[in-house]
């Protein structure tokens, strides 16, 4: 496996527990894997310790299996979170070698792909969650038709 010498993404995270709660149910995962990077935003349902516990379980599953397909990761989360409140979850796997991103959203989530190189297309594209899992090209689409999404 090649050692990554430069970071693949720059990111920032902000989270804050609500007044009266010691813990936040908001968690994230940003991990390099063998094909690129896995990114997830996790929001435990509700507030406080129970929401934080559910979000920690989901983050632990994702961190332990960064090379798995995202559908498998979501299925693992679904099974292991059954006894908890659950989470809403957005997971993206970015494969720069193939210029592809695979994204899935579970629950009331939205994703937006923002392109750094906008000379050949739209600088931002809303990721569809209605179709479940979508694969779309990172590079700007060549035509104005279907951007290569698969549902």
XYZ file of N, CA, C and O in Angstrom:
604
model
N 0.849 -1.165 0.000
C 0.000 0.000 0.000
C 0.902 1.238 0.000
O 1.885 1.292 0.703
N 0.509 2.225 -0.789
C 1.267 3.464 -0.898
C 0.988 4.377 0.294
O -0.140 4.502 0.752
N 2.047 5.011 0.785
C 1.881 5.986 1.855
C 1.468 7.320 1.251
O 2.103 7.802 0.311
N 0.434 7.907 1.774
C -0.049 9.193 1.281
C 0.791 10.282 1.924
O 0.852 10.404 3.147
N 1.478 11.069 1.080
C 2.371 12.105 1.570
C 1.678 13.458 1.702
O 2.133 14.318 2.434
N 0.612 13.680 0.952
C -0.138 14.929 1.022
C -1.588 14.598 1.355
O -2.131 13.607 0.879
N -2.223 15.437 2.150
C -3.631 15.161 2.464
C -4.498 15.240 1.213
O -4.261 16.063 0.343
N -5.477 14.342 1.128
C -6.368 14.304 -0.028
C -7.492 15.320 0.098
O -8.044 15.744 -0.893
N -7.839 15.686 1.313
C -8.920 16.642 1.531
C -8.543 17.555 2.699
O -7.803 17.162 3.592
N -9.059 18.743 2.643
C -8.993 19.641 3.786
C -10.404 19.729 4.333
O -11.366 19.812 3.572
N -10.543 19.712 5.642
C -11.882 19.758 6.204
C -11.858 20.426 7.577
O -10.816 20.532 8.212
N -12.995 20.859 7.977
C -13.186 21.403 9.310
C -14.467 20.833 9.882
O -15.379 20.467 9.143
N -14.530 20.727 11.191
C -15.701 20.164 11.854
C -16.056 21.058 13.039
O -15.167 21.490 13.777
N -17.329 21.333 13.187
C -17.813 22.066 14.354
C -18.974 21.288 14.948
O -19.857 20.825 14.232
N -18.933 21.111 16.247
C -20.061 20.477 16.932
C -20.148 21.047 18.329
O -19.144 21.468 18.909
N -21.359 21.070 18.846
C -21.604 21.674 20.138
C -22.771 20.945 20.792
O -23.808 20.747 20.162
N -22.572 20.564 22.025
C -23.669 19.953 22.774
C -24.692 21.031 23.125
O -24.336 22.177 23.406
N -25.948 20.661 23.062
C -27.008 21.606 23.428
C -26.909 21.952 24.912
O -26.435 21.136 25.718
N -27.373 23.130 25.295
C -27.376 23.486 26.723
C -28.113 22.416 27.529
O -29.162 21.925 27.131
N -27.508 22.030 28.642
C -28.108 21.006 29.493
C -27.647 19.598 29.157
O -27.990 18.651 29.851
N -26.870 19.444 28.062
C -26.352 18.132 27.672
C -24.835 18.178 27.671
O -24.226 19.167 27.254
N -24.223 17.116 28.151
C -22.763 17.063 28.182
C -22.170 16.580 26.864
O -21.010 16.838 26.586
N -22.954 15.861 26.070
C -22.428 15.267 24.844
C -23.263 15.665 23.635
O -24.456 15.915 23.753
N -22.602 15.652 22.487
C -23.274 15.919 21.217
C -23.439 14.609 20.461
O -22.563 13.740 20.510
N -24.528 14.488 19.745
C -24.762 13.321 18.897
C -24.190 13.497 17.502
O -24.446 12.686 16.620
N -23.426 14.558 17.280
C -22.827 14.813 15.972
C -21.413 14.239 15.939
O -20.587 14.551 16.811
N -21.155 13.402 14.948
C -19.826 12.822 14.761
C -19.483 12.847 13.282
O -20.357 13.048 12.428
N -18.224 12.613 12.998
C -17.766 12.577 11.612
C -16.670 11.524 11.470
O -16.060 11.098 12.461
N -16.448 11.133 10.226
C -15.345 10.230 9.881
C -14.707 10.780 8.610
O -15.421 11.079 7.642
N -13.404 10.934 8.621
C -12.629 11.252 7.428
C -11.406 10.341 7.483
O -10.544 10.514 8.336
N -11.390 9.324 6.621
C -10.318 8.325 6.646
C -9.862 7.982 5.248
O -10.682 7.735 4.355
N -8.556 7.944 5.060
C -8.017 7.449 3.794
C -8.235 5.942 3.745
O -8.183 5.255 4.759
N -8.509 5.446 2.537
C -8.613 4.008 2.327
C -7.780 3.639 1.103
O -7.094 4.497 0.545
N -7.837 2.401 0.669
C -6.950 1.980 -0.418
C -7.285 2.640 -1.756
O -6.436 2.705 -2.633
N -8.500 3.146 -1.931
C -8.890 3.786 -3.187
C -8.965 5.298 -3.119
O -9.116 5.953 -4.139
N -8.935 5.869 -1.929
C -9.090 7.312 -1.813
C -9.403 7.715 -0.400
O -8.592 7.546 0.496
N -10.615 8.202 -0.195
C -10.998 8.681 1.134
C -12.478 8.401 1.390
O -13.297 8.462 0.483
N -12.780 8.058 2.642
C -14.147 7.844 3.104
C -14.505 9.014 4.012
O -13.745 9.355 4.926
N -15.645 9.647 3.743
C -16.097 10.799 4.516
C -17.526 10.533 4.977
O -18.354 10.094 4.182
N -17.797 10.805 6.250
C -19.153 10.594 6.763
C -19.527 11.680 7.762
O -18.691 12.131 8.544
N -20.784 12.085 7.708
C -21.396 12.950 8.722
C -22.478 12.120 9.402
O -23.321 11.520 8.723
N -22.434 12.075 10.715
C -23.313 11.209 11.492
C -24.033 12.065 12.537
O -23.396 12.828 13.260
N -25.339 11.915 12.617
C -26.124 12.656 13.597
C -27.005 11.674 14.358
O -27.957 11.117 13.799
N -26.651 11.432 15.607
C -27.469 10.561 16.450
C -28.839 11.185 16.663
O -28.955 12.390 16.882
N -29.875 10.359 16.576
C -31.246 10.863 16.701
C -31.490 11.325 18.143
O -31.149 10.623 19.099
N -32.051 12.500 18.258
C -32.319 13.083 19.566
C -31.136 13.895 20.050
O -30.369 14.434 19.258
N -30.983 13.962 21.373
C -29.934 14.776 21.979
C -29.286 14.002 23.119
O -29.818 13.016 23.599
N -28.145 14.473 23.547
C -27.505 13.947 24.745
C -26.794 12.626 24.568
O -26.383 12.245 23.472
N -26.663 11.919 25.691
C -25.842 10.716 25.758
C -26.320 9.604 24.818
O -25.505 8.945 24.174
N -27.623 9.382 24.742
C -28.118 8.306 23.881
C -27.849 8.601 22.404
O -27.498 7.701 21.637
N -27.995 9.849 21.992
C -27.678 10.222 20.609
C -26.185 10.088 20.361
O -25.759 9.593 19.308
N -25.377 10.514 21.331
C -23.925 10.413 21.198
C -23.482 8.954 21.108
O -22.596 8.612 20.321
N -24.093 8.082 21.919
C -23.744 6.658 21.877
C -24.033 6.059 20.500
O -23.204 5.324 19.946
N -25.199 6.357 19.939
C -25.544 5.823 18.620
C -24.566 6.336 17.562
O -24.087 5.571 16.704
N -24.242 7.617 17.615
C -23.312 8.192 16.640
C -21.914 7.588 16.793
O -21.230 7.321 15.794
N -21.473 7.349 18.026
C -20.155 6.733 18.254
C -20.099 5.313 17.687
O -19.089 4.902 17.118
N -21.177 4.571 17.844
C -21.215 3.209 17.293
C -21.080 3.268 15.777
O -20.293 2.526 15.181
N -21.836 4.143 15.137
C -21.749 4.268 13.676
C -20.343 4.673 13.245
O -19.783 4.098 12.305
N -19.745 5.651 13.934
C -18.387 6.095 13.590
C -17.389 4.959 13.761
O -16.479 4.780 12.936
N -17.561 4.171 14.806
C -16.668 3.035 15.055
C -16.754 2.008 13.925
O -15.731 1.476 13.473
N -17.968 1.722 13.473
C -18.167 0.777 12.364
C -17.475 1.295 11.110
O -16.757 0.559 10.426
N -17.678 2.556 10.787
C -17.077 3.136 9.589
C -15.562 3.157 9.687
O -14.858 2.821 8.726
N -15.023 3.545 10.837
C -13.572 3.593 11.025
C -12.924 2.215 10.924
O -11.802 2.093 10.452
N -13.637 1.193 11.357
C -13.083 -0.167 11.351
C -13.119 -0.818 9.974
O -12.438 -1.822 9.747
N -13.900 -0.270 9.046
C -14.106 -0.941 7.757
C -14.018 0.037 6.586
O -14.816 -0.027 5.660
N -13.033 0.926 6.599
C -12.960 2.007 5.600
C -12.829 1.509 4.162
O -13.157 2.246 3.227
N -12.373 0.283 3.958
C -12.206 -0.236 2.599
C -13.431 -0.972 2.067
O -13.442 -1.404 0.916
N -14.461 -1.114 2.883
C -15.690 -1.796 2.453
C -16.516 -0.872 1.560
O -16.465 0.351 1.710
N -17.336 -1.433 0.663
C -18.272 -0.599 -0.105
C -19.239 0.110 0.848
O -19.614 -0.440 1.888
N -19.655 1.325 0.474
C -20.484 2.084 1.407
C -21.841 1.432 1.679
O -22.377 1.588 2.768
N -22.373 0.684 0.735
C -23.638 -0.031 0.995
C -23.439 -1.018 2.138
O -24.266 -1.112 3.045
N -22.320 -1.742 2.135
C -22.023 -2.683 3.203
C -21.858 -1.961 4.536
O -22.328 -2.440 5.578
N -21.214 -0.806 4.510
C -21.040 -0.035 5.742
C -22.383 0.384 6.332
O -22.605 0.283 7.540
N -23.277 0.858 5.464
C -24.595 1.285 5.933
C -25.386 0.082 6.462
O -26.073 0.181 7.477
N -25.275 -1.056 5.800
C -25.959 -2.260 6.286
C -25.433 -2.664 7.662
O -26.212 -3.032 8.549
N -24.113 -2.580 7.865
C -23.530 -2.894 9.173
C -24.042 -1.924 10.239
O -24.377 -2.339 11.350
N -24.088 -0.652 9.902
C -24.620 0.341 10.841
C -26.070 0.023 11.186
O -26.458 0.055 12.369
N -26.867 -0.285 10.175
C -28.280 -0.586 10.393
C -28.436 -1.731 11.391
O -29.231 -1.644 12.340
N -27.675 -2.803 11.189
C -27.790 -3.973 12.068
C -27.332 -3.656 13.484
O -28.001 -4.008 14.447
N -26.179 -3.000 13.625
C -25.614 -2.784 14.954
C -26.273 -1.637 15.710
O -26.117 -1.538 16.927
N -27.020 -0.788 15.006
C -27.690 0.320 15.676
C -29.135 0.007 16.062
O -29.816 0.843 16.649
N -29.599 -1.201 15.772
C -30.990 -1.563 16.093
C -31.365 -1.305 17.555
O -32.442 -0.802 17.829
N -30.506 -1.643 18.520
C -30.907 -1.410 19.918
C -30.772 0.051 20.376
O -31.081 0.362 21.512
N -30.329 0.940 19.507
C -30.132 2.347 19.872
C -31.236 3.209 19.270
O -32.111 2.713 18.568
N -31.120 4.504 19.500
C -32.029 5.455 18.866
C -31.829 5.513 17.361
O -32.721 5.912 16.637
N -30.638 5.207 16.915
C -30.315 5.265 15.502
C -29.663 6.593 15.134
O -29.465 7.467 15.982
N -29.333 6.719 13.864
C -28.660 7.912 13.355
C -29.197 8.249 11.975
O -29.766 7.394 11.305
N -29.018 9.499 11.584
C -29.081 9.854 10.172
C -27.629 9.948 9.741
O -26.749 10.302 10.529
N -27.392 9.604 8.491
C -26.021 9.362 8.070
C -25.835 9.743 6.614
O -26.692 9.479 5.783
N -24.723 10.365 6.333
C -24.329 10.666 4.962
C -22.906 10.165 4.793
O -22.025 10.526 5.573
N -22.680 9.287 3.813
C -21.362 8.692 3.595
C -20.964 8.863 2.137
O -21.754 8.591 1.234
N -19.727 9.303 1.924
C -19.180 9.427 0.570
C -17.844 8.712 0.512
O -17.028 8.804 1.433
N -17.629 8.002 -0.581
C -16.343 7.384 -0.849
C -15.809 8.017 -2.134
O -16.458 7.952 -3.176
N -14.640 8.644 -2.038
C -14.062 9.349 -3.172
C -12.888 8.559 -3.705
O -11.966 8.218 -2.955
N -12.938 8.258 -4.998
C -11.893 7.503 -5.689
C -11.273 8.421 -6.747
O -11.750 8.489 -7.877
N -10.219 9.169 -6.388
C -9.649 10.141 -7.330
C -9.014 9.499 -8.567
O -9.013 10.105 -9.634
N -8.502 8.276 -8.450
C -7.882 7.618 -9.603
C -8.879 7.400 -10.728
O -8.534 7.452 -11.904
N -10.144 7.156 -10.382
C -11.192 6.942 -11.374
C -12.104 8.158 -11.530
O -13.069 8.117 -12.291
N -11.833 9.223 -10.756
C -12.650 10.425 -10.847
C -14.089 10.189 -10.452
O -14.999 10.780 -11.031
N -14.314 9.335 -9.436
C -15.679 8.988 -9.033
C -15.890 9.212 -7.543
O -14.972 9.073 -6.742
N -17.122 9.540 -7.220
C -17.555 9.600 -5.844
C -18.841 8.788 -5.735
O -19.740 8.935 -6.556
N -18.902 7.930 -4.710
C -20.109 7.177 -4.413
C -20.658 7.748 -3.117
O -19.916 7.913 -2.148
N -21.958 8.067 -3.114
C -22.557 8.714 -1.958
C -23.869 8.033 -1.619
O -24.609 7.605 -2.499
N -24.147 7.938 -0.324
C -25.448 7.461 0.125
C -25.867 8.295 1.336
O -25.047 8.638 2.177
N -27.125 8.627 1.363
C -27.686 9.349 2.493
C -28.812 8.540 3.091
O -29.646 8.011 2.367
N -28.827 8.420 4.418
C -29.865 7.682 5.123
C -30.518 8.650 6.103
O -29.850 9.206 6.975
N -31.790 8.874 5.926
C -32.499 9.815 6.766
C -32.621 11.155 6.059
O -32.400 11.271 4.860
N -32.946 12.165 6.817
C -33.172 13.492 6.264
C -31.826 14.204 6.099
O -31.429 15.007 6.949
N -31.097 13.854 5.033
C -29.772 14.427 4.774
C -29.709 14.935 3.341
O -30.492 14.534 2.484
N -28.781 15.829 3.108
C -28.549 16.335 1.764
C -27.040 16.413 1.551
O -26.291 16.689 2.481
N -26.611 16.166 0.328
C -25.205 16.303 -0.025
C -25.057 17.236 -1.205
O -25.928 17.301 -2.072
N -23.953 17.970 -1.219
C -23.654 18.861 -2.326
C -22.219 18.619 -2.744
O -21.296 18.673 -1.917
N -22.012 18.322 -4.015
C -20.675 18.173 -4.577
C -20.253 19.544 -5.098
O -20.957 20.154 -5.900
N -19.119 20.023 -4.621
C -18.611 21.317 -5.070
C -17.286 21.070 -5.783
O -16.348 20.548 -5.190
N -17.239 21.442 -7.042
C -16.060 21.206 -7.860
C -15.084 22.375 -7.769
O -15.492 23.531 -7.833
N -13.798 22.062 -7.669
C -12.768 23.105 -7.661
C -12.563 23.650 -9.068
O -12.354 24.836 -9.259
N -12.628 22.781 -10.083
C -12.425 23.194 -11.478
C -13.800 23.352 -12.117
O -14.471 22.372 -12.415
N -14.217 24.583 -12.351
C -15.565 24.840 -12.850
C -15.603 25.251 -14.313
O -16.660 25.580 -14.827
N -14.483 25.222 -15.010
C -14.478 25.716 -16.390
C -15.290 24.848 -17.347
O -15.720 25.325 -18.383
N -15.540 23.592 -17.011
C -16.271 22.699 -17.913
C -17.662 22.332 -17.419
O -18.297 21.443 -17.977
N -18.139 22.963 -16.377
C -19.465 22.566 -15.909
C -19.886 23.314 -14.667
O -19.247 24.265 -14.222
N -20.979 22.855 -14.096
C -21.591 23.460 -12.924
C -20.651 23.332 -11.720
O -20.171 22.244 -11.438
N -20.409 24.413 -10.974
C -19.499 24.333 -9.835
C -20.041 23.523 -8.665
O -19.287 23.023 -7.857
N -21.364 23.388 -8.587
C -21.915 22.567 -7.512
C -23.121 21.790 -8.006
O -23.833 22.218 -8.904
N -23.287 20.635 -7.424
C -24.351 19.725 -7.836
C -24.941 19.085 -6.594
O -24.213 18.545 -5.761
N -26.256 19.156 -6.430
C -26.921 18.521 -5.307
C -26.989 17.024 -5.569
O -27.384 16.586 -6.641
N -26.583 16.263 -4.572
C -26.582 14.807 -4.698
C -27.976 14.295 -4.377
O -28.570 14.682 -3.366
N -28.489 13.445 -5.228
C -29.844 12.929 -5.054
C -29.865 11.867 -3.979
O -29.079 10.936 -4.006
N -30.777 11.997 -3.039
C -30.908 10.964 -2.020
C -32.132 10.092 -2.277
O -32.249 9.032 -1.712
N -33.018 10.532 -3.156
C -34.233 9.772 -3.436
C -33.936 8.426 -4.069
O -34.678 7.484 -3.900
N -32.818 8.330 -4.795
C -32.502 7.068 -5.469
C -31.672 6.153 -4.581
O -31.215 5.121 -5.031
N -31.442 6.522 -3.339
C -30.679 5.663 -2.440
C -29.204 5.925 -2.568
O -28.673 6.805 -1.941
N -28.535 5.176 -3.401
C -27.098 5.319 -3.575
C -26.824 5.834 -4.979
O -27.365 5.322 -5.945
N -25.994 6.844 -5.070
C -25.698 7.441 -6.375
C -24.200 7.455 -6.613
O -23.434 7.729 -5.711
N -23.805 7.136 -7.842
C -22.405 7.272 -8.254
C -22.397 8.346 -9.317
O -23.085 8.233 -10.315
N -21.622 9.380 -9.072
C -21.539 10.445 -10.058
C -20.084 10.796 -10.285
O -19.246 10.619 -9.407
N -19.747 11.276 -11.485
C -18.360 11.625 -11.752
C -17.955 12.892 -11.004
O -18.757 13.807 -10.849
N -16.720 12.929 -10.524
C -16.199 14.110 -9.852
C -15.916 15.189 -10.890
O -16.184 16.353 -10.684
N -15.369 14.788 -12.048
C -15.098 15.740 -13.115
C -16.412 16.237 -13.685
O -17.436 15.561 -13.624
N -16.391 17.449 -14.249
C -17.616 18.012 -14.831
C -18.104 17.130 -15.965
O -17.310 16.623 -16.751
N -19.432 16.905 -16.079
C -19.967 16.074 -17.151
C -19.744 16.731 -18.515
O -19.723 17.949 -18.644
N -19.575 15.884 -19.531
C -19.322 16.365 -20.874
C -20.581 16.923 -21.524
O -20.524 17.788 -22.378
N -21.750 16.427 -21.143
C -23.002 16.906 -21.712
C -23.889 17.417 -20.605
O -23.595 17.284 -19.433
N -25.023 18.008 -20.981
C -25.948 18.529 -19.985
C -27.021 17.515 -19.625
O -27.940 17.827 -18.897
N -26.899 16.279 -20.112
C -27.870 15.235 -19.794
C -27.564 14.627 -18.447
O -27.090 15.271 -17.534
N -27.802 13.332 -18.292
C -27.544 12.599 -17.057
C -26.051 12.688 -16.752
O -25.232 12.326 -17.569
N -25.659 13.169 -15.564
C -24.253 13.329 -15.247
C -23.543 12.028 -14.930
O -22.500 12.033 -14.314
N -24.111 10.909 -15.311
C -23.462 9.623 -15.049
C -23.972 8.952 -13.799
O -23.396 7.991 -13.358
N -25.041 9.482 -13.227
C -25.578 8.902 -12.004
C -26.228 7.558 -12.268
O -26.758 7.297 -13.339
N -26.118 6.702 -11.297
C -26.778 5.397 -11.351
C -27.571 5.254 -10.068
O -27.060 5.609 -9.007
N -28.770 4.777 -10.157
C -29.568 4.665 -8.932
C -29.709 3.292 -8.463
O -29.459 2.330 -9.027
